[in-house]
mmCIF file of C-alpha atoms in Angstrom:
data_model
loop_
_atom_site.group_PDB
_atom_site.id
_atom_site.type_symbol
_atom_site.label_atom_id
_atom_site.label_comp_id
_atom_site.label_asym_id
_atom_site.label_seq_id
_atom_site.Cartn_x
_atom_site.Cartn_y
_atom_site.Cartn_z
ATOM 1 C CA UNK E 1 187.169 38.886 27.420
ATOM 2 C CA UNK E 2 187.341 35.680 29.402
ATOM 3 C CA UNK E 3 186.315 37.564 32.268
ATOM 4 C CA UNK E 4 183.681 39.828 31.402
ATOM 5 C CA UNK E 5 182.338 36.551 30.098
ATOM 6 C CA UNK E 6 182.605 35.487 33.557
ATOM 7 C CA UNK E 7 180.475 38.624 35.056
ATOM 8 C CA UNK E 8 178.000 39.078 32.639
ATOM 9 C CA UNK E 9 176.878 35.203 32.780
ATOM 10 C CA UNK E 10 177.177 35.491 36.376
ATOM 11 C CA UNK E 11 174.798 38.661 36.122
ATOM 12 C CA UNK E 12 172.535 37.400 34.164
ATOM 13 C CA UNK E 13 170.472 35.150 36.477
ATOM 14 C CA UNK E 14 170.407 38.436 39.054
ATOM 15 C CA UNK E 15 169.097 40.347 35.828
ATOM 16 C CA UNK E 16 166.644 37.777 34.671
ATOM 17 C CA UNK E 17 165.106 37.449 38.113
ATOM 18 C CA UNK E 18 164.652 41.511 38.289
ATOM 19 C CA UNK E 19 163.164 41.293 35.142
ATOM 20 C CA UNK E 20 160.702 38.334 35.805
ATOM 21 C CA UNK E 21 159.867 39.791 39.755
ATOM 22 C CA UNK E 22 159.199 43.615 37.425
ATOM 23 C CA UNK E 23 156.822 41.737 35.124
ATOM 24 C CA UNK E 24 155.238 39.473 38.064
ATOM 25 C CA UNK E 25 154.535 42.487 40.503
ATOM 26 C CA UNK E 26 153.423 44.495 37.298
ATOM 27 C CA UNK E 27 151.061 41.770 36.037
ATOM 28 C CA UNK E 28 149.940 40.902 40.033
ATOM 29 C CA UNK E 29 149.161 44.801 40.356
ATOM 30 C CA UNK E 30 147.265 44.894 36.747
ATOM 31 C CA UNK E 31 144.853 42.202 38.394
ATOM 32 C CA UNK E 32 144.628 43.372 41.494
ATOM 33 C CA UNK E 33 143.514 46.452 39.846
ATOM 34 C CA UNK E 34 141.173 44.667 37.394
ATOM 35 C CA UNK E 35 139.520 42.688 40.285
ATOM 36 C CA UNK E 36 139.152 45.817 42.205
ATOM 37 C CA UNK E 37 137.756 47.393 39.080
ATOM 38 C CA UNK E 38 135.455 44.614 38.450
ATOM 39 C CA UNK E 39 134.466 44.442 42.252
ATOM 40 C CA UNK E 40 132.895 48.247 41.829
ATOM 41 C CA UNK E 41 131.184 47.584 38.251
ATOM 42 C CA UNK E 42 129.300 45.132 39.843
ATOM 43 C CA UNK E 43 128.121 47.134 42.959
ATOM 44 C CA UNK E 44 127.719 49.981 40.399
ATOM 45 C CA UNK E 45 125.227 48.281 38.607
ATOM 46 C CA UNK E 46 123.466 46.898 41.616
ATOM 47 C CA UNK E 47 122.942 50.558 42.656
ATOM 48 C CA UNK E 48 122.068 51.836 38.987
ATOM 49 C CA UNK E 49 119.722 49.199 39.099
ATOM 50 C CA UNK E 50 118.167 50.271 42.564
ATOM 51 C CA UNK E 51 117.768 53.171 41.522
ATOM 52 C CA UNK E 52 116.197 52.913 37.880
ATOM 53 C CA UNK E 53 113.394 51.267 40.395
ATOM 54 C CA UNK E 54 113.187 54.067 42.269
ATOM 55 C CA UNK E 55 113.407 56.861 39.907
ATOM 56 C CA UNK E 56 110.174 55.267 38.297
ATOM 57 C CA UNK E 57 108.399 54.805 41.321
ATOM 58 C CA UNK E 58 109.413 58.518 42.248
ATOM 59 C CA UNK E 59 107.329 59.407 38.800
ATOM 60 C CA UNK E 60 104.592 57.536 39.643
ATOM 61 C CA UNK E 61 104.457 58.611 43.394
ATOM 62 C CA UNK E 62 103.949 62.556 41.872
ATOM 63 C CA UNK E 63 100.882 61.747 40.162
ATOM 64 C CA UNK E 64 98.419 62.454 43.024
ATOM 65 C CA UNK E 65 95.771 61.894 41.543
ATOM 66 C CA UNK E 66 96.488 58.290 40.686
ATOM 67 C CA UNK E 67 97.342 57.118 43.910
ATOM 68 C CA UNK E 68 95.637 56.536 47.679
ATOM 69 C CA UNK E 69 97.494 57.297 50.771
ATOM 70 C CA UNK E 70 98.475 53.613 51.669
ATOM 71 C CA UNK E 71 100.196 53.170 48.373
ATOM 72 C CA UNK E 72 101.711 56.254 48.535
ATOM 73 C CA UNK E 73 103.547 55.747 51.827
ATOM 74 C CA UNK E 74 104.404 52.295 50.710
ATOM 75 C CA UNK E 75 106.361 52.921 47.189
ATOM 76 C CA UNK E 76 107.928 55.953 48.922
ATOM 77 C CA UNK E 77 109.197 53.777 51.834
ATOM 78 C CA UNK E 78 110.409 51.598 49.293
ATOM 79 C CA UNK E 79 112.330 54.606 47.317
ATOM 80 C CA UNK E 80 114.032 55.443 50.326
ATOM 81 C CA UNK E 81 114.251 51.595 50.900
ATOM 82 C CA UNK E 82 116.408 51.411 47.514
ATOM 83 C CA UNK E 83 118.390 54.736 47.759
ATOM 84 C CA UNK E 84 119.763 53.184 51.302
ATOM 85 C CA UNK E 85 120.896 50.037 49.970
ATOM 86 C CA UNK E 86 122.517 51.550 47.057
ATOM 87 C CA UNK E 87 124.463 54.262 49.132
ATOM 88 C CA UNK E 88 125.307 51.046 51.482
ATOM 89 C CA UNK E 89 126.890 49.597 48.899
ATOM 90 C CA UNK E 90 128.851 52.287 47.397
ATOM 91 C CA UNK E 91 129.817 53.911 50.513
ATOM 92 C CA UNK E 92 131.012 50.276 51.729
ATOM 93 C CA UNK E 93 133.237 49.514 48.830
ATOM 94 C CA UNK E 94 137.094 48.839 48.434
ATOM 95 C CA UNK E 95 138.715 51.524 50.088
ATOM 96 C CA UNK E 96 142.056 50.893 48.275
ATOM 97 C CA UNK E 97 140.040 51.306 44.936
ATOM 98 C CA UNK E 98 139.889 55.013 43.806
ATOM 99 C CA UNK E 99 139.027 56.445 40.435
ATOM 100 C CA UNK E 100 137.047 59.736 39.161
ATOM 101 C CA UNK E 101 134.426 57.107 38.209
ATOM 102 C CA UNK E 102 133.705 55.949 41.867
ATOM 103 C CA UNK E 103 133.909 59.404 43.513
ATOM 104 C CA UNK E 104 130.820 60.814 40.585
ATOM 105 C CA UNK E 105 129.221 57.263 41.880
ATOM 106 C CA UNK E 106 129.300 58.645 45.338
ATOM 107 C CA UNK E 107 128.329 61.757 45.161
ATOM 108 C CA UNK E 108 125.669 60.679 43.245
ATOM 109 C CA UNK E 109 123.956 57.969 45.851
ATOM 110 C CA UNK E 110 124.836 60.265 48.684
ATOM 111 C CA UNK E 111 122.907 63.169 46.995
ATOM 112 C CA UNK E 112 119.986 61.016 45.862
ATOM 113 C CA UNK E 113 119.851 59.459 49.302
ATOM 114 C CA UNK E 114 119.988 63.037 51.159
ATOM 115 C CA UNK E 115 117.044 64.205 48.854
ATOM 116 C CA UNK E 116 114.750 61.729 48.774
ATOM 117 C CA UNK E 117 114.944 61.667 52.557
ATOM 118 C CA UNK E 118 114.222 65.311 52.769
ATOM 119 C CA UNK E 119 111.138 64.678 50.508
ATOM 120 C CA UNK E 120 110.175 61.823 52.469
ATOM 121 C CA UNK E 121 109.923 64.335 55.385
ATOM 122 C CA UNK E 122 108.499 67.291 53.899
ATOM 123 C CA UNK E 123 105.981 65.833 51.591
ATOM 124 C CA UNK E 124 104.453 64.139 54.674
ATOM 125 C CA UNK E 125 104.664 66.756 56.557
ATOM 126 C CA UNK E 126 102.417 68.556 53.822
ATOM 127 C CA UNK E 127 99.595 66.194 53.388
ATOM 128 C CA UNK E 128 99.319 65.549 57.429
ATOM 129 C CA UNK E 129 99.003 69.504 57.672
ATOM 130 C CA UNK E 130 97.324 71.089 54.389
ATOM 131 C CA UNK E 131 98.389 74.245 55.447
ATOM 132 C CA UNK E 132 101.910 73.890 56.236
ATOM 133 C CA UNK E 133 104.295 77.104 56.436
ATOM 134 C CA UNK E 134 107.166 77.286 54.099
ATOM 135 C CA UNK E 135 106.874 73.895 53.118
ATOM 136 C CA UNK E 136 108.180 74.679 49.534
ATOM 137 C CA UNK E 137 111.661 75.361 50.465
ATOM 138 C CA UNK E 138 112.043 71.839 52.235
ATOM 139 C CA UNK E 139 110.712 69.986 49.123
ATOM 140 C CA UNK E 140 112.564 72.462 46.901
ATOM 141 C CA UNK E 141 116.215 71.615 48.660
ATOM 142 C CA UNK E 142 115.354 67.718 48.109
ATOM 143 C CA UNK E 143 114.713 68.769 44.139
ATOM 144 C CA UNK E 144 118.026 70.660 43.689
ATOM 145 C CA UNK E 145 119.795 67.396 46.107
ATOM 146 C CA UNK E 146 118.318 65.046 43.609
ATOM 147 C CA UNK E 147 118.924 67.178 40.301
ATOM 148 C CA UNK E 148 122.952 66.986 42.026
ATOM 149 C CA UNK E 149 122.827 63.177 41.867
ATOM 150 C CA UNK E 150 121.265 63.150 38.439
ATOM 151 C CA UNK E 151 124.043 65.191 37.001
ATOM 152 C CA UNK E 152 126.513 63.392 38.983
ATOM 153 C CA UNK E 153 125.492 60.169 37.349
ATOM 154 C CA UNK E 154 125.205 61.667 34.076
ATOM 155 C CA UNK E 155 128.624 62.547 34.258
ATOM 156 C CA UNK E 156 129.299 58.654 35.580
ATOM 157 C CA UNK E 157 128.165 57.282 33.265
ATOM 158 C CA UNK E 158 130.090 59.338 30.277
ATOM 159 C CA UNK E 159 133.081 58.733 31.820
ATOM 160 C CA UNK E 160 132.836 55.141 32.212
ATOM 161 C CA UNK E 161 131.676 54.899 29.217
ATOM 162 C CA UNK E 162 134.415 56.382 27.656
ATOM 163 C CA UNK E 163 136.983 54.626 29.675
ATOM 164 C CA UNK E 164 135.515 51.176 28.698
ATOM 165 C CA UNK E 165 136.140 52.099 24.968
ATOM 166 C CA UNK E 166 139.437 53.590 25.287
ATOM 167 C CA UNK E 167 140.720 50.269 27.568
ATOM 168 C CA UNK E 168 138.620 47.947 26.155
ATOM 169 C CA UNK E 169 136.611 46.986 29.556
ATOM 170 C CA UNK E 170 132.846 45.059 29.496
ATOM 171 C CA UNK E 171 130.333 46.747 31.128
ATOM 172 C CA UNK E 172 127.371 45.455 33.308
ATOM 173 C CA UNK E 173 124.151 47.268 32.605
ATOM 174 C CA UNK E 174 123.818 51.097 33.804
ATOM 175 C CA UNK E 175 120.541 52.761 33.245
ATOM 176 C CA UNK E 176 119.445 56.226 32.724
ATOM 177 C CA UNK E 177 118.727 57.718 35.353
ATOM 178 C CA UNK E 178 116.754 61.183 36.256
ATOM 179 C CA UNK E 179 114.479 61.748 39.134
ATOM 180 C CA UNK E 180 113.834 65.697 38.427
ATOM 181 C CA UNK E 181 114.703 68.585 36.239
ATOM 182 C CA UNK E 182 117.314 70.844 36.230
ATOM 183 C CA UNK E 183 118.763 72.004 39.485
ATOM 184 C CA UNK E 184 117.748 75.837 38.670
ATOM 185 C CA UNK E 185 114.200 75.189 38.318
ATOM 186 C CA UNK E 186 114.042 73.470 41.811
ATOM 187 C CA UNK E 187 111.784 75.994 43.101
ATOM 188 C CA UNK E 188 109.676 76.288 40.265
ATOM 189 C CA UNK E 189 109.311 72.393 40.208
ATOM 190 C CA UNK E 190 108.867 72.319 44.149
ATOM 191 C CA UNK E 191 105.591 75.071 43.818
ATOM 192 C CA UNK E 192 104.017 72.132 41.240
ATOM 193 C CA UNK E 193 104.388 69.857 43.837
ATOM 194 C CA UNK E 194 103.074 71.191 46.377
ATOM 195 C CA UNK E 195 100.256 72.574 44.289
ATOM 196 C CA UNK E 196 99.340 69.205 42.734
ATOM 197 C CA UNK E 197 99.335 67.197 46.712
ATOM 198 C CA UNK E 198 97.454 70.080 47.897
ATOM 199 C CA UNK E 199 94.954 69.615 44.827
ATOM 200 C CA UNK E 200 94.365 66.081 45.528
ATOM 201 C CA UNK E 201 94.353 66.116 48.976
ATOM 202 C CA UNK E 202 91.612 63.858 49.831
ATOM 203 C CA UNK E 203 93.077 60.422 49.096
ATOM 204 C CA UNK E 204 96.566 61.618 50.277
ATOM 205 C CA UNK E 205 95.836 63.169 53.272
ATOM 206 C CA UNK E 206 95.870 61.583 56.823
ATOM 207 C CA UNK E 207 92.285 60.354 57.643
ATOM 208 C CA UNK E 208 91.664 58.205 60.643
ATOM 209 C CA UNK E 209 87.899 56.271 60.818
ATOM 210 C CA UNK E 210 86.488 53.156 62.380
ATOM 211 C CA UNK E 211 83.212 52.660 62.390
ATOM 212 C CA UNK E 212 80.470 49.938 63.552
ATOM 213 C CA UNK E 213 78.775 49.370 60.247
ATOM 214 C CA UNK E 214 76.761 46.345 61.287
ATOM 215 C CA UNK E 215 75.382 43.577 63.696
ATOM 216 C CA UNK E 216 73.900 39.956 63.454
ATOM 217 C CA UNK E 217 72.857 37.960 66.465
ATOM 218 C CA UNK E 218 74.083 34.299 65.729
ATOM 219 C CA UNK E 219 71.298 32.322 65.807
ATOM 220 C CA UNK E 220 69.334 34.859 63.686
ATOM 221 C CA UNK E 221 66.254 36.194 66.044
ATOM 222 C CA UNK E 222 62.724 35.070 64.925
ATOM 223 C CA UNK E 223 61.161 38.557 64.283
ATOM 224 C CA UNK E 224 61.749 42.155 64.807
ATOM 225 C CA UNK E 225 59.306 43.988 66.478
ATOM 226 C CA UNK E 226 57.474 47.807 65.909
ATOM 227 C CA UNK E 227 59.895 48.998 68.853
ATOM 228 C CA UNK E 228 63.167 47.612 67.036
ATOM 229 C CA UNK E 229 63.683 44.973 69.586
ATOM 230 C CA UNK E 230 64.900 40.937 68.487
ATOM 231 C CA UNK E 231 62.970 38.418 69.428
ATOM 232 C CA UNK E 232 65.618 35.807 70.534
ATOM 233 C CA UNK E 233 65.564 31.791 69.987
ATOM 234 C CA UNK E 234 65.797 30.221 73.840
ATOM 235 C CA UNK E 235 69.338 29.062 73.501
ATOM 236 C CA UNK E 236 72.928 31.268 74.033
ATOM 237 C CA UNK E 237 73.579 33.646 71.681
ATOM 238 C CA UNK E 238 76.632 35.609 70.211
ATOM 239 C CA UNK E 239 76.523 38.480 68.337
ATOM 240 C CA UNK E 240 78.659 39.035 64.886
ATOM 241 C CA UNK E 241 80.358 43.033 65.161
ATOM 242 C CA UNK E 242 81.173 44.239 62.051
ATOM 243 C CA UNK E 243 84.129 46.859 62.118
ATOM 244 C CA UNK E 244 85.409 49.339 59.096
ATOM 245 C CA UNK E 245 87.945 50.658 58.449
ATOM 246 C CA UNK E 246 87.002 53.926 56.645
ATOM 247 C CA UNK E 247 89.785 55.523 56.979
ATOM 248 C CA UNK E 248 92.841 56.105 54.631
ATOM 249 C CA UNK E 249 95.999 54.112 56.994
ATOM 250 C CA UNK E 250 96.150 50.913 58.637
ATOM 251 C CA UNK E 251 94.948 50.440 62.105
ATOM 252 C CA UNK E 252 96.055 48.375 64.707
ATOM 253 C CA UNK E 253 95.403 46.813 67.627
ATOM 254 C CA UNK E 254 91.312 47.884 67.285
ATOM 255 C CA UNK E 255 90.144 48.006 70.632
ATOM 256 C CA UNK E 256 86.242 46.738 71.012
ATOM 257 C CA UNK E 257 84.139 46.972 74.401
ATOM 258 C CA UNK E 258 80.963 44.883 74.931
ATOM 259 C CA UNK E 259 78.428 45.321 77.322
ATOM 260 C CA UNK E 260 75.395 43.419 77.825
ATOM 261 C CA UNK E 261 72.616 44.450 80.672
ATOM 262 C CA UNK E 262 69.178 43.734 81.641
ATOM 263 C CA UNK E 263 65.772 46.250 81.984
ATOM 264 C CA UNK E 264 67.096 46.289 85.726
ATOM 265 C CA UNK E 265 69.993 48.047 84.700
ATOM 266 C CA UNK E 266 72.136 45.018 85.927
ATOM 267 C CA UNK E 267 75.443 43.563 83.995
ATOM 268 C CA UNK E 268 75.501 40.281 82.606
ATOM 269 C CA UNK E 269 78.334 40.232 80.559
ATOM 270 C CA UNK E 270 81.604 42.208 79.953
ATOM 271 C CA UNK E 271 84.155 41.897 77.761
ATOM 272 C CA UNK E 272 87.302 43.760 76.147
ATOM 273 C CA UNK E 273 88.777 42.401 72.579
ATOM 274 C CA UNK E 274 91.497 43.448 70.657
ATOM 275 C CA UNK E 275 91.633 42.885 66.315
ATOM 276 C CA UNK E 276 94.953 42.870 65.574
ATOM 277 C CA UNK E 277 95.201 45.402 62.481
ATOM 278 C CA UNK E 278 92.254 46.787 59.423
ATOM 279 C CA UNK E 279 93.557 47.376 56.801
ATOM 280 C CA UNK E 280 91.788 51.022 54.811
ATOM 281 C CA UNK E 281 88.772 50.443 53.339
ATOM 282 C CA UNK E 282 88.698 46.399 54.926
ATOM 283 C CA UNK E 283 85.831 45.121 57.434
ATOM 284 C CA UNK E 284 85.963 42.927 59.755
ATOM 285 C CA UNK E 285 84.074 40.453 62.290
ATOM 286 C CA UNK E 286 84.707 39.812 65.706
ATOM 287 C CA UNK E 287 81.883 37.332 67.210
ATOM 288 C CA UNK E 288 80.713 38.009 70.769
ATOM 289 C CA UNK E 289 80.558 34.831 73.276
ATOM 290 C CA UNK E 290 77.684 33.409 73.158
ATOM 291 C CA UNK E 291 75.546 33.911 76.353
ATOM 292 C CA UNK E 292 72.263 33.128 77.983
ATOM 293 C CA UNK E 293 69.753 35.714 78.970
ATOM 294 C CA UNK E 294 66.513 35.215 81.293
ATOM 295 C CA UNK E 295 63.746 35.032 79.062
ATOM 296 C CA UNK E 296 60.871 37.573 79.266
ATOM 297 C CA UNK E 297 63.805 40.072 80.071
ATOM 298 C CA UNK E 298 64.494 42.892 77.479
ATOM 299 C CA UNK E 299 68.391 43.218 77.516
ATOM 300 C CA UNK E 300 70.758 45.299 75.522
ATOM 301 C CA UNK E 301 73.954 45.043 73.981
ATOM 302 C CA UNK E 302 76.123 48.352 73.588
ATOM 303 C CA UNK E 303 79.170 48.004 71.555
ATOM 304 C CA UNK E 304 82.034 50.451 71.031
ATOM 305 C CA UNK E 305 84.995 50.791 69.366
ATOM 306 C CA UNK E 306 87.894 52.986 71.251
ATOM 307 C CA UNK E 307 89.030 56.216 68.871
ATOM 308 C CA UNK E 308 92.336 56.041 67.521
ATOM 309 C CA UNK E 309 94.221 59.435 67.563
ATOM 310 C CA UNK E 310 92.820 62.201 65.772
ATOM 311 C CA UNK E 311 89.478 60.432 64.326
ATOM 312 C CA UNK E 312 87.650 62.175 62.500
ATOM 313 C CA UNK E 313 84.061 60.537 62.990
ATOM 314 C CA UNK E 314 82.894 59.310 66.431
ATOM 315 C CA UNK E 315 79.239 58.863 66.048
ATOM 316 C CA UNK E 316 79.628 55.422 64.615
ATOM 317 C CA UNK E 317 82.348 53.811 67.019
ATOM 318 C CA UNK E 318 79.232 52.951 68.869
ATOM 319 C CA UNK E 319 76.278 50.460 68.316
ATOM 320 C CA UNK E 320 73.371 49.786 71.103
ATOM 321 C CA UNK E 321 71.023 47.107 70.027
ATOM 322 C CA UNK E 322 67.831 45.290 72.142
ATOM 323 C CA UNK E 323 66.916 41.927 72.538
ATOM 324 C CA UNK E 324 64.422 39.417 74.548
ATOM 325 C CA UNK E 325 63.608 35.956 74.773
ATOM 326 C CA UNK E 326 59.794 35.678 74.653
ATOM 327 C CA UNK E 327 58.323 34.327 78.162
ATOM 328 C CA UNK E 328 57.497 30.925 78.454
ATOM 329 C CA UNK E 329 53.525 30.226 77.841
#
């Protein structure tokens, strides 16, 4: 008895330190787990979050009717923005983590991602060309990717809802989520679409205009005479261009050409500017030097504005106006 005495409280310290090493590995690996678990719910919410934004900007961006072509390219660069970051995040998570929960998560971002990117695409593609050929079944595809991610969140979002109960986790926030209808009416949805841009085409569609809408000679001239001409103070003048933007997109780098000549047909000044960017539906002013002319001398200042790519209206990208300095005597 002695001896088995002997063993067993020789044993015991071996068996106490298997036991404590089980329960340390066992409780390291139930945090490591937790942390890892935690780790995702966070990005998880990040990217329901990013895409709650989107989702309602993806409603408002199918009202046509409501929006101009400036803000529609904006909040869709902005969806897309979103859906990036969100797959980013997801896509870049703890590789060692793995759970039914994080693969829906994925499949969902990845889907949302590839569909509003194929919108994106095709739904400019539309309202640059009215009459686009077969442009339903591009916008249709994004509809049934996105209707993929919906239900793949849906069924997210059950499960981790149900796991949280069942083990007793705390959530972040998660948001409902839906960007379209069901994946079988993709087509049907796709045809309303296209209908509705095509409908309201004129504030959507691609429309390129600058225009001259006005000058000023700084200081103002004394009179106008029956022939349209300025009569000009003796002292250098400049003259304020005023430039529109009437189109429906930003413009930059405006390019404006000014010429001034004399009755003889002779040049007395020359110059190229640049304005940096108009903005749709903005003017702006660009003021000449101000320059001398020989009085008793009729002289005339054209102005023009280089076209941009595909303008529309030319007519008024150019502005000729007259001017003299009465004689002396």
């Amino acid at each position: 008895m002695s001896i088995l005495f002997r063993i067993l409280r020789k044993l015991l310290p071996i068996v106490v330190s298997i036991a404590l090493a089980l329960l340390g590995f066992r409780y390291y690996e139930n945090y490591s787990n937790s942390a890892k678990l935690n780790s995702f719910l966070e990005d998880a919410s990040v990217a329901s979050s990013l895409h709650k934004k989107s989702s309602q900007d993806f409603s408002l961006l199918l009202n046509f009717d409501e929006i101009n072509r400036e803000q529609f390219e904006k909040i869709l660069n902005g969806i897309v923005s979103n859906a990036q970051e969100a797959y980013n995040l997801i896509s870049n998570s703890d590789d060692s983590f793995t759970s039914k929960e994080k693969d829906l998560l994925e499949i969902s971002t990845t889907s949302w991602l590839k569909g509003l990117e194929t919108f994106q695409v095709s739904i400019i593609t539309l309202i640059d060309n009215e009459y686009s050929q077969n442009i339903e079944e591009s916008i249709a595809q994004s509809i049934v990717d996105l209707s993929i991610g919906d239900k793949a969140y849906e069924d997210f979002i059950n499960l981790i809802n149900t796991k949280a109960d069942s083990e007793n986790i705390f959530l972040p926030d998660f948001y409902l989520i839906q960007y379209t209808e069901l994946e079988s009416s993709a087509y049907r949805f796709a045809d309303i679409i296209v209908s509705r841009a095509r409908e309201s085409s004129e504030g959507l569609f691609l429309r390129r205009d600058l225009a001259i809408t006005g000058i000023d000679f700084t200081p103002k001239p004394i009179t106008i005479t029956e022939d349209g001409y300025s009569v000009l103070l003796d002292e250098p003048t400049a003259l304020q261009v005023v430039i529109a933007n009437e189109g429906n997109i930003e413009e930059f780098e405006v390019i404006i050409l000014i010429l001034v000549s004399d009755e003889y047909g002779e040049s007395i000044y020359e110059k190229r500017a640049k304005i940096n960017s108009i903005k749709p539906l903005e003017s702006k002013s660009y003021f000449t030097d101000a320059i001398q002319i020989e009085p008793g001398v009729l002289h005339e200042w054209f102005i023009k504005i280089e076209e941009v790519e595909n303008e529309e209206e030319l007519d008024d990208n150019l502005y000729i106006t007259t001017g003299f300095i009465p004689p002396e005597g």
